[in-house]
XYZ file of C-alpha atoms in Angstrom:
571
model
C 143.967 -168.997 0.435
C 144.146 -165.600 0.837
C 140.857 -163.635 2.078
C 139.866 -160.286 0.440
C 140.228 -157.410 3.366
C 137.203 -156.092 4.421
C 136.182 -152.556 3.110
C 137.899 -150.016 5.690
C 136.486 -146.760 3.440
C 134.683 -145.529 6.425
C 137.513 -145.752 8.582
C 139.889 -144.386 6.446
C 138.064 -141.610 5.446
C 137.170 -140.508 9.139
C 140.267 -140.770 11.041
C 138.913 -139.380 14.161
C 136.624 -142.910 14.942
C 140.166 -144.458 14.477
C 141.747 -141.598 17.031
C 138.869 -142.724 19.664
C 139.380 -146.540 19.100
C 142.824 -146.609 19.492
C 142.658 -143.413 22.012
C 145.591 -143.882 24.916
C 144.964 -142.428 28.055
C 148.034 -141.308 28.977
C 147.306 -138.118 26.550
C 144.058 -137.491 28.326
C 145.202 -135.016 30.869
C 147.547 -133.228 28.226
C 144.510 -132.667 25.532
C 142.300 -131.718 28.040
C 144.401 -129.026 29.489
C 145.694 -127.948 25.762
C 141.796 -127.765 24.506
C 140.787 -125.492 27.385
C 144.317 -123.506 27.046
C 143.116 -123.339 23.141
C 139.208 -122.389 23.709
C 140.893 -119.532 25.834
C 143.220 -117.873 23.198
C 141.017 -118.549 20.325
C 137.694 -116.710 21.275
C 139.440 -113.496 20.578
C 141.191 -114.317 17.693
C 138.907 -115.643 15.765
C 136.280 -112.984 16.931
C 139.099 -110.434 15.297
C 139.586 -112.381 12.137
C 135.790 -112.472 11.706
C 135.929 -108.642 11.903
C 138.867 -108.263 9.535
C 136.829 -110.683 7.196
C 134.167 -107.985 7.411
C 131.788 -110.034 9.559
C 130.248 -109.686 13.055
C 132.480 -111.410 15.390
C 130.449 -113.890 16.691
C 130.601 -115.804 12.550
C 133.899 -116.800 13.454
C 133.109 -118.297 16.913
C 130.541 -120.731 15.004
C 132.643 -121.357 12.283
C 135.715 -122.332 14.710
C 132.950 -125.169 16.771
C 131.894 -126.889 13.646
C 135.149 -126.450 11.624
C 137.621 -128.268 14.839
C 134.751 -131.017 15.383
C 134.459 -131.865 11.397
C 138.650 -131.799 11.131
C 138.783 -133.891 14.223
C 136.990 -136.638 12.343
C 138.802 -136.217 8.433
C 142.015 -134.364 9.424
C 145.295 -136.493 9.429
C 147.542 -133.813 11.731
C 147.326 -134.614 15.444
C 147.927 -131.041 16.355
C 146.237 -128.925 13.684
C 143.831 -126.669 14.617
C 141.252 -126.100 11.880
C 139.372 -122.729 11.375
C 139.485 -119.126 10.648
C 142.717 -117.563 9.884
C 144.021 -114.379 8.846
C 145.141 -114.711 4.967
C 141.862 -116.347 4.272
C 139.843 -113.528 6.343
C 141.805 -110.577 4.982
C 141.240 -112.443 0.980
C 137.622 -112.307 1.637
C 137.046 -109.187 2.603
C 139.488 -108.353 -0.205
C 137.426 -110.437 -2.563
C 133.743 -109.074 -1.482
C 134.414 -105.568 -0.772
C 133.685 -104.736 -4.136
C 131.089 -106.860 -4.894
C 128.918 -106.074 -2.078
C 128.771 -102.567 -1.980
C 128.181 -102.095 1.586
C 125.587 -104.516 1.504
C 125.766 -106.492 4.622
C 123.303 -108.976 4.497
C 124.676 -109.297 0.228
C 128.192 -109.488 2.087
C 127.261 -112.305 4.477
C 126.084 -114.569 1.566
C 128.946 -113.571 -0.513
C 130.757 -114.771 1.843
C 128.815 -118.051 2.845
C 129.410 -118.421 -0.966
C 132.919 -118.067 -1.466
C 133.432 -120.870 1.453
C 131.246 -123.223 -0.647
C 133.219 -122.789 -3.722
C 136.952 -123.010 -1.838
C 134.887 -126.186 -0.214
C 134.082 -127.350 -3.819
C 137.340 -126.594 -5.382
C 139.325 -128.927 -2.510
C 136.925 -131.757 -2.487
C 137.276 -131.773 -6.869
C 141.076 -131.739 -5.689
C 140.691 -134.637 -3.825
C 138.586 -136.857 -5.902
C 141.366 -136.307 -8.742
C 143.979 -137.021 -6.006
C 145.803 -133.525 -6.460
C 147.235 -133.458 -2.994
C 150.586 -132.138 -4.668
C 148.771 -129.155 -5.512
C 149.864 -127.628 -2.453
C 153.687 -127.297 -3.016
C 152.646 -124.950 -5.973
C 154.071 -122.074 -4.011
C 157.944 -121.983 -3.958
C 159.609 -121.203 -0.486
C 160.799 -117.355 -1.591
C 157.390 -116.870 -3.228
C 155.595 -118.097 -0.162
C 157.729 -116.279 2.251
C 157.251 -112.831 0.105
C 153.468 -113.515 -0.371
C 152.801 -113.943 3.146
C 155.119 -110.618 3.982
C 153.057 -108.422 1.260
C 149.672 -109.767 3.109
C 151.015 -109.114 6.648
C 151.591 -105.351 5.427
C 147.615 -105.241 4.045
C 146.534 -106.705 7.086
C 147.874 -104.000 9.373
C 146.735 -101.122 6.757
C 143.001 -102.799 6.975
C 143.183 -102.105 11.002
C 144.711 -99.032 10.849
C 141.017 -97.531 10.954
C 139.788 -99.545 14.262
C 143.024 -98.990 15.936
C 143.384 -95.145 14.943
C 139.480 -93.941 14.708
C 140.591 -92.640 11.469
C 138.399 -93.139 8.329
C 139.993 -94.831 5.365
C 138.192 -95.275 2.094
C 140.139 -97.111 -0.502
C 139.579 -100.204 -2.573
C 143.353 -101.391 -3.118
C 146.895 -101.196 -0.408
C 147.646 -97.640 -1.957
C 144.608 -95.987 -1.895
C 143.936 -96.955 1.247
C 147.640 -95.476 2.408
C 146.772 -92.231 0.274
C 142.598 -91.863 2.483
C 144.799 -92.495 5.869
C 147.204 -89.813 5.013
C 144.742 -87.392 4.067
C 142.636 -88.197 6.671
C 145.061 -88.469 9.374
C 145.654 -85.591 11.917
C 146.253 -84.720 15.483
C 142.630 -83.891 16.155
C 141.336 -86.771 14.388
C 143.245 -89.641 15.887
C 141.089 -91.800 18.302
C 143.853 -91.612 21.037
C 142.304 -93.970 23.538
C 141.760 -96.242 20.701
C 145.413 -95.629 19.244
C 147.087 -96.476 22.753
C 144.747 -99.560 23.859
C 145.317 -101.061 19.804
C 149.848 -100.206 20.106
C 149.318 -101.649 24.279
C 147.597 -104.314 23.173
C 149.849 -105.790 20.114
C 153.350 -105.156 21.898
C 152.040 -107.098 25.010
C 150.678 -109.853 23.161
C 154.478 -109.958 21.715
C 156.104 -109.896 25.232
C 153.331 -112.083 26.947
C 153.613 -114.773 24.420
C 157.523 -114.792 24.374
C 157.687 -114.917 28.400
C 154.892 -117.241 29.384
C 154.115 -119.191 25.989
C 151.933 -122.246 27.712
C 148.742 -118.754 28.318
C 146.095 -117.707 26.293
C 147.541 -114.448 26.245
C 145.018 -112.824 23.457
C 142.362 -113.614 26.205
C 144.221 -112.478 29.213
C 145.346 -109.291 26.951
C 141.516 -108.723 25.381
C 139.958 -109.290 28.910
C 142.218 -106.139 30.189
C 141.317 -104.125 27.428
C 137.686 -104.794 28.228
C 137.427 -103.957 31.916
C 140.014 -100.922 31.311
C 137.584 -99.931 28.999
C 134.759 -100.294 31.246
C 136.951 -98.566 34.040
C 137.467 -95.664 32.385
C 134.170 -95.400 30.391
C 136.335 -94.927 27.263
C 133.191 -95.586 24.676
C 133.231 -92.056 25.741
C 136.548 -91.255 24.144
C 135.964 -92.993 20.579
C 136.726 -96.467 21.941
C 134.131 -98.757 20.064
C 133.364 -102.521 20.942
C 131.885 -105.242 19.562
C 128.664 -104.921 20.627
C 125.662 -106.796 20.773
C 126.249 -110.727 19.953
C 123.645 -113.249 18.442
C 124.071 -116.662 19.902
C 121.181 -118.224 17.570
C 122.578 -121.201 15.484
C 122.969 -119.936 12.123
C 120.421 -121.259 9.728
C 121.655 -121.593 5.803
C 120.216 -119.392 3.251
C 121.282 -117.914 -0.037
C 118.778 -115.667 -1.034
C 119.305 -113.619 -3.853
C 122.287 -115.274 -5.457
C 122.650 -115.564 -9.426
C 125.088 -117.352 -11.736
C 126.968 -114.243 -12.419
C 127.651 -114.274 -8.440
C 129.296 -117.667 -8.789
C 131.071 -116.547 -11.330
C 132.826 -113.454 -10.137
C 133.587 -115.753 -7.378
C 135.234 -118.670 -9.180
C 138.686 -117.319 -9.346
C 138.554 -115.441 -6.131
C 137.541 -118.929 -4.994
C 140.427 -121.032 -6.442
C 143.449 -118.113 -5.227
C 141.871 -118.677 -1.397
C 141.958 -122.529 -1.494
C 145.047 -122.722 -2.460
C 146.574 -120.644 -0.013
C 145.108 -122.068 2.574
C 145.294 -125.441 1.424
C 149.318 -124.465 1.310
C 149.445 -123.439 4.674
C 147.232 -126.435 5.759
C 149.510 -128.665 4.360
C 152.779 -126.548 5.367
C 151.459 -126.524 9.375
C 150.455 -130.390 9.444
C 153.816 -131.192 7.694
C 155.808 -128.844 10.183
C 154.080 -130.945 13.473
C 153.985 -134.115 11.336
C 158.211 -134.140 11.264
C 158.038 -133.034 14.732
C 156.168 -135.717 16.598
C 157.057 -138.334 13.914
C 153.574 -138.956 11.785
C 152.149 -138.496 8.758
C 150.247 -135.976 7.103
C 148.265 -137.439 4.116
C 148.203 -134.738 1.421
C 144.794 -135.552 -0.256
C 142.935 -136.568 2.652
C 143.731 -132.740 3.757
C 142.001 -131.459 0.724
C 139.076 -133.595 2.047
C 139.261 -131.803 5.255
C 139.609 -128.833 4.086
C 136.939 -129.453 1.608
C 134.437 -130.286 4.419
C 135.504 -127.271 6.487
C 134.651 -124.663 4.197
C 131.332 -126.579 2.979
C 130.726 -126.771 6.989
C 131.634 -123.196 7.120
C 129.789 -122.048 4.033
C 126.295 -123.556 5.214
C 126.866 -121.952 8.722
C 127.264 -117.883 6.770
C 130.265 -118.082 7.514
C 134.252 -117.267 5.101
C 136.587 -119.552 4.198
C 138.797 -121.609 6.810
C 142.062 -122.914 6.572
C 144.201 -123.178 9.843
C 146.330 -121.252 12.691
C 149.764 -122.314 13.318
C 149.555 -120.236 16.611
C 146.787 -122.325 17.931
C 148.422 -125.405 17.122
C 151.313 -124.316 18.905
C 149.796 -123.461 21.718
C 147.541 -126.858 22.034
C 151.149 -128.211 21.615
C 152.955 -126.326 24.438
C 149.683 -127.045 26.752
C 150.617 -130.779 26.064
C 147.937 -131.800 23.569
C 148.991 -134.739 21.612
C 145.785 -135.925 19.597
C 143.012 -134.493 17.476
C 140.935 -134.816 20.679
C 141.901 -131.233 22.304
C 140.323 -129.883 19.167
C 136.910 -131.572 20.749
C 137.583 -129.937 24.096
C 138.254 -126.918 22.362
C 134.950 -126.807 20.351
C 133.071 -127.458 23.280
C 134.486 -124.693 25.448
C 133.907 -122.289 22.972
C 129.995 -123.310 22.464
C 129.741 -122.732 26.486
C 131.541 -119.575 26.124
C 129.041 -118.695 23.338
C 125.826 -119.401 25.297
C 126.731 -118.179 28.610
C 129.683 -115.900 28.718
C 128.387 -113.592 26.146
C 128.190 -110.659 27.562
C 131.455 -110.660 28.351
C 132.764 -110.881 24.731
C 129.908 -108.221 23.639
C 132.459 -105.645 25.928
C 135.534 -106.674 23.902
C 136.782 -102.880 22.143
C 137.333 -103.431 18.335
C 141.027 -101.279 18.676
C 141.754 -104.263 21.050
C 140.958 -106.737 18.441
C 142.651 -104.593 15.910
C 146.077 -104.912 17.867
C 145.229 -108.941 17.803
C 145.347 -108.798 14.125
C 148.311 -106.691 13.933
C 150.477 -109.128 16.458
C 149.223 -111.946 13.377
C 150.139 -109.797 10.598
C 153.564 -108.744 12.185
C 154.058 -113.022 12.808
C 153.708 -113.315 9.313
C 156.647 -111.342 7.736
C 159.621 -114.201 8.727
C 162.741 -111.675 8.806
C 165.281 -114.665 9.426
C 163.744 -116.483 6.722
C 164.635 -113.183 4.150
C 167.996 -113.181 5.745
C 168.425 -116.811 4.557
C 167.332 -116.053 1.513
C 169.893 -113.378 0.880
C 172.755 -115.155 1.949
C 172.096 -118.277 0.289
C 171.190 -116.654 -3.556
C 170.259 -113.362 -4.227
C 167.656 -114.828 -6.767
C 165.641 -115.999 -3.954
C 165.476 -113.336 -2.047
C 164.180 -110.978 -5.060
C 161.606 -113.566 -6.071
C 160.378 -112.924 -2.211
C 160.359 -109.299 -2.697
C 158.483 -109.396 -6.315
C 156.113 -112.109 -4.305
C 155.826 -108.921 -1.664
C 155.655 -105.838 -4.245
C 152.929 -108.459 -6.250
C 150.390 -108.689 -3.548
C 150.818 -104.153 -2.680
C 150.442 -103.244 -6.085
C 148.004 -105.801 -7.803
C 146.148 -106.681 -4.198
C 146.155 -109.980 -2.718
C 143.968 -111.737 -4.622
C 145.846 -111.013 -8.128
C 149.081 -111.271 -5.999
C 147.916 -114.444 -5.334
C 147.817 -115.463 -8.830
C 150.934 -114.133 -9.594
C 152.914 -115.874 -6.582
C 151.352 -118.709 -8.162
C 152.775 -117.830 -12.198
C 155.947 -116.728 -10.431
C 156.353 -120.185 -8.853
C 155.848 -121.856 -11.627
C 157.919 -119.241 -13.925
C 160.551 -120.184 -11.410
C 160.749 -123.934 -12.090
C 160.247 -123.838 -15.664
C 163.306 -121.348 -15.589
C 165.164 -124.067 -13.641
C 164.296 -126.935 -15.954
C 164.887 -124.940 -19.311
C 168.707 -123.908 -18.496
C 169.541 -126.766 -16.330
C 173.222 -128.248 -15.561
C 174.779 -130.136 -18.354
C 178.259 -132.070 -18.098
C 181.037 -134.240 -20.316
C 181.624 -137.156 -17.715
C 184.419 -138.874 -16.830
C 186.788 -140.747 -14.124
C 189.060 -139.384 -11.755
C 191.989 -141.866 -9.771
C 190.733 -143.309 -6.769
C 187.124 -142.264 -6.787
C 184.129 -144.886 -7.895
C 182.144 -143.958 -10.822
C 182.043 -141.040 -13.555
C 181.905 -137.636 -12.780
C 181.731 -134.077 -14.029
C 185.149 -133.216 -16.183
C 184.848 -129.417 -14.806
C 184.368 -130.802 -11.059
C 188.400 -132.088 -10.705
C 191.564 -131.174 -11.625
C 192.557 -134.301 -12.809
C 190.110 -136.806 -14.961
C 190.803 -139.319 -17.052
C 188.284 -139.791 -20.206
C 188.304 -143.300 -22.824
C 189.489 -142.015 -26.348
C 186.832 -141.323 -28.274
C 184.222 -141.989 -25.960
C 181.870 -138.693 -25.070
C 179.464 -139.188 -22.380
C 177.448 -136.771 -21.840
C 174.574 -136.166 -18.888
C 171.684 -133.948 -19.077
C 170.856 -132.920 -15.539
C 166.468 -132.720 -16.268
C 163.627 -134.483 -17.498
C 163.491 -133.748 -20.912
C 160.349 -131.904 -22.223
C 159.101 -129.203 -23.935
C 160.376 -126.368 -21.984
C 164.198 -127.112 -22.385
C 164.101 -129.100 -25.430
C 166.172 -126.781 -27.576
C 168.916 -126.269 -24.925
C 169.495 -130.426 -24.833
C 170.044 -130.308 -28.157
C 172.271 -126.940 -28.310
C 174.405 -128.292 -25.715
C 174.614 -132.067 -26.823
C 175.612 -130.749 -30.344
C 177.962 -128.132 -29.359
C 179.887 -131.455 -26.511
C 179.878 -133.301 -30.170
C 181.209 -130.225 -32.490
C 183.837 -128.959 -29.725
C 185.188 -132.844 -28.832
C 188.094 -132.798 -30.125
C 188.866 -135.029 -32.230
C 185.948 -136.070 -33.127
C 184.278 -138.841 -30.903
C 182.975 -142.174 -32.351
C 180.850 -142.507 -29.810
C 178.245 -140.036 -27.874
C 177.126 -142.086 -24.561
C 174.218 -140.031 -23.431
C 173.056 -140.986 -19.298
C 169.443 -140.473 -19.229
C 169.373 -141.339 -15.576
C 167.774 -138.010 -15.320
C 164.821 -138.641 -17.447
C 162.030 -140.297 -15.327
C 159.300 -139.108 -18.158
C 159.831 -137.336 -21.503
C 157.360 -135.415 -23.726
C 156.943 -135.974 -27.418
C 158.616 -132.798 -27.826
C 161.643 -134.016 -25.944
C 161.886 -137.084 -28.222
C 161.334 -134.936 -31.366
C 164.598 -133.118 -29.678
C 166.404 -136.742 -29.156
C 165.828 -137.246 -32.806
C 167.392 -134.081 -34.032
C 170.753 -135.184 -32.141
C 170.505 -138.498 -33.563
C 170.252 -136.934 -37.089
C 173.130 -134.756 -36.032
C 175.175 -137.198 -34.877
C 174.205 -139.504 -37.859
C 176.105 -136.675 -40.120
C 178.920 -136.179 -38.275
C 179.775 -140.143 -38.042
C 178.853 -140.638 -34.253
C 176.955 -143.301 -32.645
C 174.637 -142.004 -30.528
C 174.553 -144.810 -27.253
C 171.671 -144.319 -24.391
C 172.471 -145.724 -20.978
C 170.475 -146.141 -17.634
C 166.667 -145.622 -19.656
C 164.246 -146.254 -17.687
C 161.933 -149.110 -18.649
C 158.674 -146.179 -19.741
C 160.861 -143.585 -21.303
C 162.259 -146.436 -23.136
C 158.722 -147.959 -24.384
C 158.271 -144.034 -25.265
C 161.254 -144.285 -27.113
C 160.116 -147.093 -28.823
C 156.447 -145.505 -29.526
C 157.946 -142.288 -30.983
C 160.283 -144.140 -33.410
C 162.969 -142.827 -32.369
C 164.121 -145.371 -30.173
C 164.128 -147.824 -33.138
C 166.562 -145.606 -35.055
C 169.248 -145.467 -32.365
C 168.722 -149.166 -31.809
C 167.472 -150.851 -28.882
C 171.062 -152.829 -28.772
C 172.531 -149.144 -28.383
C 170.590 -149.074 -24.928
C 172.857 -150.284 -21.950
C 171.647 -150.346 -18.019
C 174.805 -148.999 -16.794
C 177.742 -147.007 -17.240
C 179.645 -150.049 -16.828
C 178.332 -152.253 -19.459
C 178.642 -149.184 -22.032
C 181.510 -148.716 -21.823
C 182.204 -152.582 -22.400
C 180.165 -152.523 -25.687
C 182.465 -149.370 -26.652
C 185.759 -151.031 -25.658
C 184.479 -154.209 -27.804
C 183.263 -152.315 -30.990
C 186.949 -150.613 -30.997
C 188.875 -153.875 -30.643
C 186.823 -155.882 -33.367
C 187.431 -152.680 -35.525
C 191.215 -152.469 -34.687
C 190.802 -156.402 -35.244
């Protein structure tokens, strides 16, 4: 007798008790060293996302301590590092500039808010088990979307890192206030020099000595140069005062018509940063050889922005750079994230002062050495050599996000993706089949010289599911193998191998090249149906007018039946 398992829903759900029950020691000294190496290069960063969020700085170092500690105990990655990020900063402030009005304490809660709903949208995702949801962007459109948002993200620090002010609501107006605004006089040169200094050393720093926390080493020498040199006095500005209280929820003063203004905003941010949750776990998942569960992600991420959303703070998603880092340091469980949450509280709480003296330019140039990470050159190289239709679905990706802003761009990296397949499925590859000497099986007549076909015997393969989107094509091109065979075939042998699901439009389309075929004295043959497209088949009627005997499960056995109908005839 077999006995019933016991319930393991706790322990499948929170992976991190399962991380500390089965915890080896031998990783100990590697996580603790990568969490500490982590708390160091994250303090500034996500202090300069909270700022290019529109925040106070300080949102982002309570949002990074109880966003690592709740992936720590949902997340499936062993190296992902959960928390603010730049494309989910730089879409809320894109999101609530307008709707806030220069409101802060309106911002703040519009903010809060927007994390609730991206935390609502990805826990909805993963009660209907929608993990899949996340390859919605194609490679191209991904790799132009996250270009166009890298160019935003500098042009919304051009004003800390030049002292210039820029007042725009969209990529172009904002270019047209710098350029009117900009002149020799005006330029904050202090702040200009420390914001350049500070980005091109974070690029050499990290490239020579990768295993530092360069943004802290870099940040901390902008600070005391600062101090040096008194250069508050010379337009340099810096963070300022910072309040450690723990943030307490409240959502005063929000209405209906808040939530929904926010709803689509909402659903563009998760799924970006459900994409590049997914796309980071994946990349360390193949690397160290484990798996990344696609819908228990959308739980974590779910729980990170509710998490974040109750402590005022944006939506989260996660840093590849941090991840890296932990990596290089030698962390090799979820457990450095726990280090790295509790160094940052300490910092918090007793270091303080120290990140109250860090100059905004400084920060700035931290945002613009992530922007400048996030346009992948070699991967638009790739693109053009390997089809030029890639790489101009990446630019029109790029141009999407400039001209419409990112949260329409968004949207439309989304359409394009999905224009993209539907394009691929509509016009797919068709072929006449048949055998060539010395190599197994049946192949396409157009791929060698020399093929060898049965007289009288078309068969034909349709390279796509069939459905709704390509259902005229399959029957353009099935009529058009029948009307062009020459001479006419008595049978059409049509491999569905192919079809793993078909739409009742598809089988209306299947019914038209029976009638077809009908006319023109052909018997229409299926081979290698699947056992539900067949049952569909059956359901739709269609199937019963080809004939359930026409049906074979190979190649093989087709052609058998053929070969047997013509002798009996000739018989």
């Amino acid at each position: 007798m077999v006995k019933a398992p016991r319930s393991t829903a706790l322990p499948a759900v929170m992976t991190g008790f399962t991380t500390l029950r089965h915890y080896e020691s031998r990783h100990l000294r590697g996580d603790l060293i990568g969490g500490l190496t982590v708390t160091a290069y994250l303090v500034p960063q996500v202090m300069a996302y909270s700022t290019l969020a529109g925040l106070p700085a300080q949102v982002g170092l309570w949002i990074i301590i109880l966003t690592l500690v709740a992936y720590f105990f949902i997340g499936t990655s062993r190296l992902l590092s959960s928390g603010p990020e730049s494309t989910t900063a730089l879409l809320t402030a894109a999101t609530l500039a307008p709707l806030a009005v220069g409101d802060s304490g309106r911002y703040a809660v519009l903010a809060a808010l927007l994390a609730l709903l991206c935390g609502a949208f990805a826990l909805i995702a993963w009660v209907m088990r929608l993990g899949f949801i996340g390859d919605a962007l194609s490679k191209p459109v991904l790799v132009g979307y996250m270009a166009g948002v890298a160019v935003i993200m500098i042009m919304s620090q051009l004003g800390k890192i030049t002292g210039i002010n820029i007042s725009g609501d969209s990529f172009f107006t904002d270019l047209k206030s710098f350029a009117s605004n900009v002149s020799w006089d005006s330029l904050s040169w202090a702040s200009l020099i420390m914001g350049v200094t500070v980005t091109i050393l974070l690029f050499v720093l990290s490239r020579r000595f990768p295993k530092l926390p360069t943004p802290l080493i870099v940040i901390a020498g902008a600070a005391i140069v600062t101090s040096i040199f008194d250069l508050s006095q010379h337009g340099v500005t810096t963070v300022g005062t910072i309040a450690t209280g723990i943030p307490t929820p409240s959502f005063a003063g929000i209405s209906g018509s808040d939530i929904t203004m926010l709803l689509i905003p909402a659903f563009g941010v998760f799924i970006v940063g459900y994409t590049d949750n997914l796309l980071t776990g994946r990349m360390f998942g193949d690397r160290h050889r484990h798996h990344i569960d696609p819908n228990k992600e959308l739980l974590a991420l779910g729980v990170g922005n509710i998490v974040a959303g109750v402590a005022h703070g944006f939506p989260v998603s996660s840093s590849a750079s941090r991840a890296t880092l932990g990596e290089a340091a030698g962390a090799r469980t979820q457990l450095y994230s726990l280090v790295a949450a509790g160094g940052t509280l300490i910092i918090l709480f007793v270091f303080s002062g120290v990140l109250e003296s860090f100059p905004l330019a400084a920060l700035g140039g931290v945002v613009a050495y992530a922007a400048l990470r996030l346009i992948d050159v070699a991967e638009f190289r790739r693109l053009w050599g390997f089809r030029k239709r890639e790489f101009l679905l990446a630019i029109s990706a790029a141009a999407a996000v400039l001209i419409f802003d990112i949260l329409w761009g968004v949207l439309f990296a989304i359409a394009l993706s999905v224009l993209e397949l539907l394009t691929r499925a509509a016009r797919p590859h068709a072929a006449i089949l048949g055998q060539v000497p010395d190599v197994p099986g049946w192949h396409d007549i157009t791929d060698y010289e020399h093929t060898q076909q049965i007289p009288g015997l078309l068969v034909f393969r349709y390279d796509s599911p069939l459905f709704f989107a390509n259902a005229n094509d399959f029957v353009s091109k099935c009529e058009a193998a029948v009307d062009n065979y020459d001479p006419t075939p008595k049978w059409m042998l049509l491999n569905m191998e192919a079809n793993v699901e078909v739409d009742i439009t598809g089988l209306d389309a299947l019914e038209r090249l029976r009638s077809h075929c009908e006319r023109a004295g052909v018997v229409l043959a299926l081979v290698r149906v699947k056992h539900e497209v067949e049952l569909d088949l059956m359901r739709h009627g269609v199937g019963g007018r080809i004939g359930p005997e026409r049906m074979y499960p190979t190649l093989p056995t087709a052609v058998l039946a053929y070969q047997a109908e013509q002798s009996e005839d000739l018989g």
